[in-house]
PDB file of C-alpha atoms in Angstrom:
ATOM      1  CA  UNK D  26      26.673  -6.851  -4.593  1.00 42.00           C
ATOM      2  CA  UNK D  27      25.843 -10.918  -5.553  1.00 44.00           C
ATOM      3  CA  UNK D  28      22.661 -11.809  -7.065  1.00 42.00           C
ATOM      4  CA  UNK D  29      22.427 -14.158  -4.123  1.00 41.00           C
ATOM      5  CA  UNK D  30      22.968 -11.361  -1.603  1.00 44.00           C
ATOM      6  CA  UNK D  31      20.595  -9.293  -3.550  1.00 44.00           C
ATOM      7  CA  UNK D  32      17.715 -11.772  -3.442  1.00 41.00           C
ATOM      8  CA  UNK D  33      18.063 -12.230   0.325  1.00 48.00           C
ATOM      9  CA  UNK D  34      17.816  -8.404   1.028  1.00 55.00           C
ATOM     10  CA  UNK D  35      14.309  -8.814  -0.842  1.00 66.00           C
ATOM     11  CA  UNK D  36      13.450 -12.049   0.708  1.00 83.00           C
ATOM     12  CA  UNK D  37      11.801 -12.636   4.256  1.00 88.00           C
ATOM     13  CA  UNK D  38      13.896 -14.006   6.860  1.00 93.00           C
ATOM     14  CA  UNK D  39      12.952 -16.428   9.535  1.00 95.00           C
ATOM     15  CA  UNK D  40      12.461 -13.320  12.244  1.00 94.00           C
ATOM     16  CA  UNK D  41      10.404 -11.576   9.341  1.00 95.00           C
ATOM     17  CA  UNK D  42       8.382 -14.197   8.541  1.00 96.00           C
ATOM     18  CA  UNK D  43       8.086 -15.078  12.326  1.00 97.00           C
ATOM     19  CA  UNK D  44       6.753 -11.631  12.282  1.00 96.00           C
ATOM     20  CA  UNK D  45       4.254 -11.457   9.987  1.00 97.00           C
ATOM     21  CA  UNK D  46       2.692 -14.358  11.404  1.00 98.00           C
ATOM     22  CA  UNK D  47       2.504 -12.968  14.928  1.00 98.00           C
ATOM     23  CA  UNK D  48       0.812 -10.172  13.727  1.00 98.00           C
ATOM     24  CA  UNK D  49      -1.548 -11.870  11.424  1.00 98.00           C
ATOM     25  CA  UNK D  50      -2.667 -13.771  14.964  1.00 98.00           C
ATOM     26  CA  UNK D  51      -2.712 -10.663  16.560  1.00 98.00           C
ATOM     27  CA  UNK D  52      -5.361  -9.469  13.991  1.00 98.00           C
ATOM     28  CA  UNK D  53      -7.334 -12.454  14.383  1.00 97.00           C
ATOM     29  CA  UNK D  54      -7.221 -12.220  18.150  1.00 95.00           C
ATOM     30  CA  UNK D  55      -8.776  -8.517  18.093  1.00 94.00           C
ATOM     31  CA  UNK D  56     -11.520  -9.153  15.270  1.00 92.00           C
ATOM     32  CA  UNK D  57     -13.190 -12.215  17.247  1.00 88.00           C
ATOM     33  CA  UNK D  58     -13.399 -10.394  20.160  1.00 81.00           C
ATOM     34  CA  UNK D  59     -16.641  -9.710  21.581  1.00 64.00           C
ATOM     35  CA  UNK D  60     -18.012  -6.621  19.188  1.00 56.00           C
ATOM     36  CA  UNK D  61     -21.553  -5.720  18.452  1.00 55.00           C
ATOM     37  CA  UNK D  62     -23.382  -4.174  15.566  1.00 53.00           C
ATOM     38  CA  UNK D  63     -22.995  -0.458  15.024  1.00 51.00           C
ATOM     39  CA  UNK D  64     -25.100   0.131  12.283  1.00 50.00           C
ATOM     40  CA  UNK D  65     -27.643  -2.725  12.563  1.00 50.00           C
ATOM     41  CA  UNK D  66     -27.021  -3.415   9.132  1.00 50.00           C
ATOM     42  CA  UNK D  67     -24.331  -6.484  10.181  1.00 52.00           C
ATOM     43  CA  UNK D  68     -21.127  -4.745   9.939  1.00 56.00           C
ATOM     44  CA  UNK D  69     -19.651  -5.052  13.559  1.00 62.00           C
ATOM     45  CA  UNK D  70     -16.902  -2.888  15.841  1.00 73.00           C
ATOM     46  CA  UNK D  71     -13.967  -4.558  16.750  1.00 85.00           C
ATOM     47  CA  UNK D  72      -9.980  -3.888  17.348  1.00 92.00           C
ATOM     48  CA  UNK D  73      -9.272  -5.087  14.056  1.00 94.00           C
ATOM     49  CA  UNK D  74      -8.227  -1.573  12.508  1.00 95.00           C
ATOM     50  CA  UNK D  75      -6.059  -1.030  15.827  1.00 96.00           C
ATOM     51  CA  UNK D  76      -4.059  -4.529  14.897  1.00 97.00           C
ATOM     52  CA  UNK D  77      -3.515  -3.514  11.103  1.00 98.00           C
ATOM     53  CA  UNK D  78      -2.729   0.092  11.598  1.00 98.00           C
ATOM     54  CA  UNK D  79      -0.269  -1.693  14.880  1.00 98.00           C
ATOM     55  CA  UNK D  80       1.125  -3.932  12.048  1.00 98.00           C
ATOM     56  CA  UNK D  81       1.183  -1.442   9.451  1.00 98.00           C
ATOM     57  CA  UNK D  82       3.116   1.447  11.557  1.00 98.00           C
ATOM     58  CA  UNK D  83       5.558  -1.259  13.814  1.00 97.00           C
ATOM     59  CA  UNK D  84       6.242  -3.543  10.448  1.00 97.00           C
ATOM     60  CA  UNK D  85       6.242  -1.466   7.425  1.00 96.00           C
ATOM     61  CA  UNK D  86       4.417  -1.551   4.362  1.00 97.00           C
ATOM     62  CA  UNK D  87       5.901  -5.228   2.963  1.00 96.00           C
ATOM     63  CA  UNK D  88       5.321  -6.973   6.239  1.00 97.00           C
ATOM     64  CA  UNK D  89       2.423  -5.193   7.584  1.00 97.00           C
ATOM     65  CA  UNK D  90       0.809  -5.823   4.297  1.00 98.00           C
ATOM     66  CA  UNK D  91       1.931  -9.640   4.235  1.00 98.00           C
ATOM     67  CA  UNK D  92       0.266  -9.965   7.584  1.00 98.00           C
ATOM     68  CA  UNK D  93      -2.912  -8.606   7.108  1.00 98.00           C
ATOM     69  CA  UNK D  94      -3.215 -10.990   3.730  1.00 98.00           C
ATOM     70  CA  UNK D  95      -2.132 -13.896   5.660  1.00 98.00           C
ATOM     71  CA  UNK D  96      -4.955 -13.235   8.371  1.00 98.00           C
ATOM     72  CA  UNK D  97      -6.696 -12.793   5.084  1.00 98.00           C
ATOM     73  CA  UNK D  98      -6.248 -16.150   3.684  1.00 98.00           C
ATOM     74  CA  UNK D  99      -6.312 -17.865   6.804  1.00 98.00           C
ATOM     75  CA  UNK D 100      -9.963 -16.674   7.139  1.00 97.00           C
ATOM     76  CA  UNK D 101     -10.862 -16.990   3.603  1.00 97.00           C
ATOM     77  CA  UNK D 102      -9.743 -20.993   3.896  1.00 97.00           C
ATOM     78  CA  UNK D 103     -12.529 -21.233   6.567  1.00 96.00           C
ATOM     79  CA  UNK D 104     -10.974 -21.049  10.019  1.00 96.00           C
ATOM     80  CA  UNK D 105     -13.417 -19.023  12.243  1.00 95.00           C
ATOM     81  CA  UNK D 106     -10.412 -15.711  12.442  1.00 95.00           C
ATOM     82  CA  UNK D 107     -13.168 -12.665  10.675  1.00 93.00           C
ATOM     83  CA  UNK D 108     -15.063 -10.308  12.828  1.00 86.00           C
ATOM     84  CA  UNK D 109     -18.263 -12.293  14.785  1.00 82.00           C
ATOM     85  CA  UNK D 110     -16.097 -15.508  14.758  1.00 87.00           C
ATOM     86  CA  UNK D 111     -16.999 -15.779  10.571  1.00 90.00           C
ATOM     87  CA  UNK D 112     -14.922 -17.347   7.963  1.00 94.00           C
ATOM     88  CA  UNK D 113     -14.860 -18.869   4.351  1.00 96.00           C
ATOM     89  CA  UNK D 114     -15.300 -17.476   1.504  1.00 96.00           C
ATOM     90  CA  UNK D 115     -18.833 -16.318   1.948  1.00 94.00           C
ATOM     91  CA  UNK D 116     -17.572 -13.966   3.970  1.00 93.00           C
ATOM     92  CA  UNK D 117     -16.040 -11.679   1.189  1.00 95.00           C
ATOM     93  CA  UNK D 118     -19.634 -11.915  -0.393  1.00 93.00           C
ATOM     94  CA  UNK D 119     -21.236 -10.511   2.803  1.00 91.00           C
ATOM     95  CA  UNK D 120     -21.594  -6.854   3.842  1.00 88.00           C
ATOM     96  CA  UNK D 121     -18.359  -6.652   5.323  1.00 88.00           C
ATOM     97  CA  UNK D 122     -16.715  -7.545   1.746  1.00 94.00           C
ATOM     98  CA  UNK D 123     -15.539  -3.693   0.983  1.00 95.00           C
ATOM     99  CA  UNK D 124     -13.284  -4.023   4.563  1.00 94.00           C
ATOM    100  CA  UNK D 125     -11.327  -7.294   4.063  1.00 96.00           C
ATOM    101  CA  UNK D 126     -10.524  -5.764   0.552  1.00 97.00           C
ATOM    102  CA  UNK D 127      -9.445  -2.614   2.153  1.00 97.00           C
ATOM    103  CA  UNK D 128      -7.058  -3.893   4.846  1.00 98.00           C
ATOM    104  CA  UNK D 129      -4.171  -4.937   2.922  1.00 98.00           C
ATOM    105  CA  UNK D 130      -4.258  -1.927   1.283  1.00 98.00           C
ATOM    106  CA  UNK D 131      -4.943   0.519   4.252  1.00 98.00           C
ATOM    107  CA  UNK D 132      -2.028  -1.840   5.880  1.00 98.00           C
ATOM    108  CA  UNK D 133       0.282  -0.763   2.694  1.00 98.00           C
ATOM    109  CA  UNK D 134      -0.155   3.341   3.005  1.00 98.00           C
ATOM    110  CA  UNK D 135       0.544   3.128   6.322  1.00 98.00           C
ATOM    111  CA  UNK D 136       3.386   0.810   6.428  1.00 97.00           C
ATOM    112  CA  UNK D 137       4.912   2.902   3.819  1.00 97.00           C
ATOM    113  CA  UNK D 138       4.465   6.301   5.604  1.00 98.00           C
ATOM    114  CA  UNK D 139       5.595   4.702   8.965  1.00 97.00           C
ATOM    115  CA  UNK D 140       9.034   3.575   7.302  1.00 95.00           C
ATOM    116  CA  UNK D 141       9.711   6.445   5.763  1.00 95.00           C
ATOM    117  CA  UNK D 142       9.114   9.035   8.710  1.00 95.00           C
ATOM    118  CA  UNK D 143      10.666   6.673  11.461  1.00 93.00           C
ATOM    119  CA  UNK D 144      13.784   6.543   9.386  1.00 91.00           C
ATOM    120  CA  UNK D 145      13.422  10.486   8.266  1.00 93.00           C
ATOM    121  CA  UNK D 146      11.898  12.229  11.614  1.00 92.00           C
ATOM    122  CA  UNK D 147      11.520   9.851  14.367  1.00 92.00           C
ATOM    123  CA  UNK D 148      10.097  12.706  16.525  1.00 94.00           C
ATOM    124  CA  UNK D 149       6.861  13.156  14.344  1.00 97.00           C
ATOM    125  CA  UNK D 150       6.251   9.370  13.955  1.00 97.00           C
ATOM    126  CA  UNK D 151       2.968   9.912  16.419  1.00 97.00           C
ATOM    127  CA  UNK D 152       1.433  12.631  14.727  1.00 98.00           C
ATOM    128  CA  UNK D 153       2.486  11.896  11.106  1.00 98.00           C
ATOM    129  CA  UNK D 154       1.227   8.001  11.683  1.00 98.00           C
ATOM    130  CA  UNK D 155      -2.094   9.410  13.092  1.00 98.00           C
ATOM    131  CA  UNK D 156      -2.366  11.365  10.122  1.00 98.00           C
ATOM    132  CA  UNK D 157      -1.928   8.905   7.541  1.00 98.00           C
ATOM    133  CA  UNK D 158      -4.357   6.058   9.394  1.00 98.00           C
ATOM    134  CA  UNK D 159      -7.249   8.589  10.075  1.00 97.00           C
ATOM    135  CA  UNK D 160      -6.786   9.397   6.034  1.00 98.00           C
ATOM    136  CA  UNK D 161      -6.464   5.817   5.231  1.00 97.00           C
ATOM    137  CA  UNK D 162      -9.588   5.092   7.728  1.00 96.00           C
ATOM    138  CA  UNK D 163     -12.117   7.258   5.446  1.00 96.00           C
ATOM    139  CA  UNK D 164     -10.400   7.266   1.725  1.00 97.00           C
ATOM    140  CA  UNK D 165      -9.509   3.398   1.880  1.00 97.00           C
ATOM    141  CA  UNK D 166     -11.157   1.372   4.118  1.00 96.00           C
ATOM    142  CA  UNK D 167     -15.048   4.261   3.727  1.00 96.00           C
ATOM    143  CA  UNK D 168     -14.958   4.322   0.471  1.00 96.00           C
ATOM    144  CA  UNK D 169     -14.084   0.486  -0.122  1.00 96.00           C
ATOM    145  CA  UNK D 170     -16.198  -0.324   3.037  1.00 94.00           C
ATOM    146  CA  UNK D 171     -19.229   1.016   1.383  1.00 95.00           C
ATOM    147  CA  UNK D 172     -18.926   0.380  -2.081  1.00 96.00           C
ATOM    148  CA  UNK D 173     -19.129  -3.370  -0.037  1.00 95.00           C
ATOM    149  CA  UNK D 174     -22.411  -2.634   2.076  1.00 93.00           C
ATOM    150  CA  UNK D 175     -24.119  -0.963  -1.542  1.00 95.00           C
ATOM    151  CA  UNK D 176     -23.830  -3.808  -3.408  1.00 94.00           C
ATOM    152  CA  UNK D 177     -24.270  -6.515  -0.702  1.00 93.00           C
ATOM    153  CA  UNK D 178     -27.104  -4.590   0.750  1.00 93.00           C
ATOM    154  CA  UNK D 179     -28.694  -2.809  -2.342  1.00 95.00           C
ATOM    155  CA  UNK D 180     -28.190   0.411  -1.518  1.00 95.00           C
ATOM    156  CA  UNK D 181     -27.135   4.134  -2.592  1.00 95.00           C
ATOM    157  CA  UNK D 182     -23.699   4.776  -2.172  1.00 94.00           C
ATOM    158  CA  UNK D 183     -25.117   7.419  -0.024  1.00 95.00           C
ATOM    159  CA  UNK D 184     -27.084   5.306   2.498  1.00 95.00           C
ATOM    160  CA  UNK D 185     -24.145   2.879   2.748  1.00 94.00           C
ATOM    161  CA  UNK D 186     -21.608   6.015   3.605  1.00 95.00           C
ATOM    162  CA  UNK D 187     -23.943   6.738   6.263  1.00 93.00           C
ATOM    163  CA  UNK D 188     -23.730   2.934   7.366  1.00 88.00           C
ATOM    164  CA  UNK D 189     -19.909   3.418   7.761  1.00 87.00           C
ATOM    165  CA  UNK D 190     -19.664   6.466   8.950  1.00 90.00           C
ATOM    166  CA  UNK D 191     -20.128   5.778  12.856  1.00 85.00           C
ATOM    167  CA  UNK D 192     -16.984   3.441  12.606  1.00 85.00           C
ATOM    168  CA  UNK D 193     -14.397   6.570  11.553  1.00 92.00           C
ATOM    169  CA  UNK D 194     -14.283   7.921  14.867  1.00 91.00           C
ATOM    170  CA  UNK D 195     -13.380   4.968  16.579  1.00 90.00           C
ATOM    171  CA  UNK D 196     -11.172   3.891  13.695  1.00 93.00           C
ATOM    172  CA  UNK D 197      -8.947   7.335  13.616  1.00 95.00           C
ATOM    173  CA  UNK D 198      -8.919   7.127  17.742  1.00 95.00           C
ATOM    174  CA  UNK D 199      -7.780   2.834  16.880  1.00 95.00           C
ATOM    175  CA  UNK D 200      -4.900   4.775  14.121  1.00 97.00           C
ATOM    176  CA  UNK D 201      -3.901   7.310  16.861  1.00 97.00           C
ATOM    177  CA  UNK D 202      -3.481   4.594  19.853  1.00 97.00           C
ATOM    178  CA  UNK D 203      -1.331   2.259  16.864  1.00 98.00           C
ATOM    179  CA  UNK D 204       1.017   5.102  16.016  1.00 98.00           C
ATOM    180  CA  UNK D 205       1.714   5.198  19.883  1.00 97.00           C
ATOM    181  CA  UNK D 206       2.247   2.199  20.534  1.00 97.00           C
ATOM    182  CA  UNK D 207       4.623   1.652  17.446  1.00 97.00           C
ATOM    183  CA  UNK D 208       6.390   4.351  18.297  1.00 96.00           C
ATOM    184  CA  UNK D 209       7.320   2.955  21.597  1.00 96.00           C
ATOM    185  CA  UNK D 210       8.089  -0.518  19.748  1.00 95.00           C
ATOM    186  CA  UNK D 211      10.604   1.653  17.711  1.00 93.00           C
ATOM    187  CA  UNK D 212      11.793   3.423  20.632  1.00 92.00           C
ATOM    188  CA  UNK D 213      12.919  -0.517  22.225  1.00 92.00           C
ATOM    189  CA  UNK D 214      13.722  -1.692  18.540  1.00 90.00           C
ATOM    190  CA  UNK D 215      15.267   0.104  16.390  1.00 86.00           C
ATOM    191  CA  UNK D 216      16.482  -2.404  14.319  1.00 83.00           C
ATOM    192  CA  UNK D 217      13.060  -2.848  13.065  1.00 79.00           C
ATOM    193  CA  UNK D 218      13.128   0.423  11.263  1.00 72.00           C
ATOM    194  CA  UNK D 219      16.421  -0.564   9.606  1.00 66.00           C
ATOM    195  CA  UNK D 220      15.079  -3.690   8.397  1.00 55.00           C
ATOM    196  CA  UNK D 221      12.012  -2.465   5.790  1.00 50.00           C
TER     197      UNK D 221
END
């Protein structure tokens, strides 16, 4: 194999990059829409785990990833995309600083477990996807989550784990409806898997 083949097998193409972007909108789309305040302590609900796990499990880890930080950067450069129609910088200072860090991350794990059992065992794609977001939900995006509400709010770790923990239910249920949904992508795509 050429260097010059080599570098385009790690490079993005047009349809991945087309990608990406897509689902970076598709993020935005479902964290501005109308959510309210579970905790009272300004952290809202929204469908934004349900986009990044969607990304995550349909893209891979690379591109799943690369969409959640361009939705990421997007926001951070001050165009209204975070949840409660927020963005700038600020926004990473505020309580909801723990999640944006999480997401690419959360995005990563799952991407990478979603390529390797849709490649390995198509048939437990659901369950094993469900799995790894509703692990992701509480040892990534808790634990980073709260660390964020603690020091933004002055808390205990403690008191901010109770802050976050109302959102893991809906967030595994968010993981479980993804891994169905990606799994019917794969099912009508199947180049996709062959792609990551």
């Amino acid at each position: 194999m050429t260097t010059t083949s080599a570098s385009r097998r790690r490079g993005l193409s047009t349809t991945d990059l087309a990608l990406v972007a897509t689902f970076a909108a598709f993020i935005a789309v479902c964290a501005i829409l109308p959510a309210f305040s579970v905790t009272g302590v300004g952290v809202p609900f929204t469908l934004q785990m349900f986009a990044i796990f969607l990304a995550a499990a349909v893209l891979g880890a690379r591109r799943g990833a690369l969409a959640v930080l361009l939705y990421l950067a997007v926001g951070t450069a001050g165009v209204p995309v975070f949840s409660g129609g927020h963005g700038g910088p600020a926004t990473w200072t505020g309580a909801t600083g723990g999640y944006l860090l999480a997401f690419p991350i959360a995005a990563f794990i799952v991407g990478l477990v979603a390529t390797r059992v849709a490649r390995t065992n198509p048939a437990s794609f659901t369950v094993v996807v469900s799995i790894a977001a509703a692990i992701v939900t509480v040892a990534v995006v808790g634990v980073l989550g709260a660390i964020g509400m603690a020091i933004k709010l002055d808390v205990s770790i403690g008191a901010a784990w109770g802050y976050a923990t109302p959102f893991f239910v809906a967030d595994i249920i968010k993981g479980v409806i993804a891994a169905i949904v990606a799994a019917a992508v794969h099912r009508a795509f199947p180049q996709l898997t062959a792609k990551r």
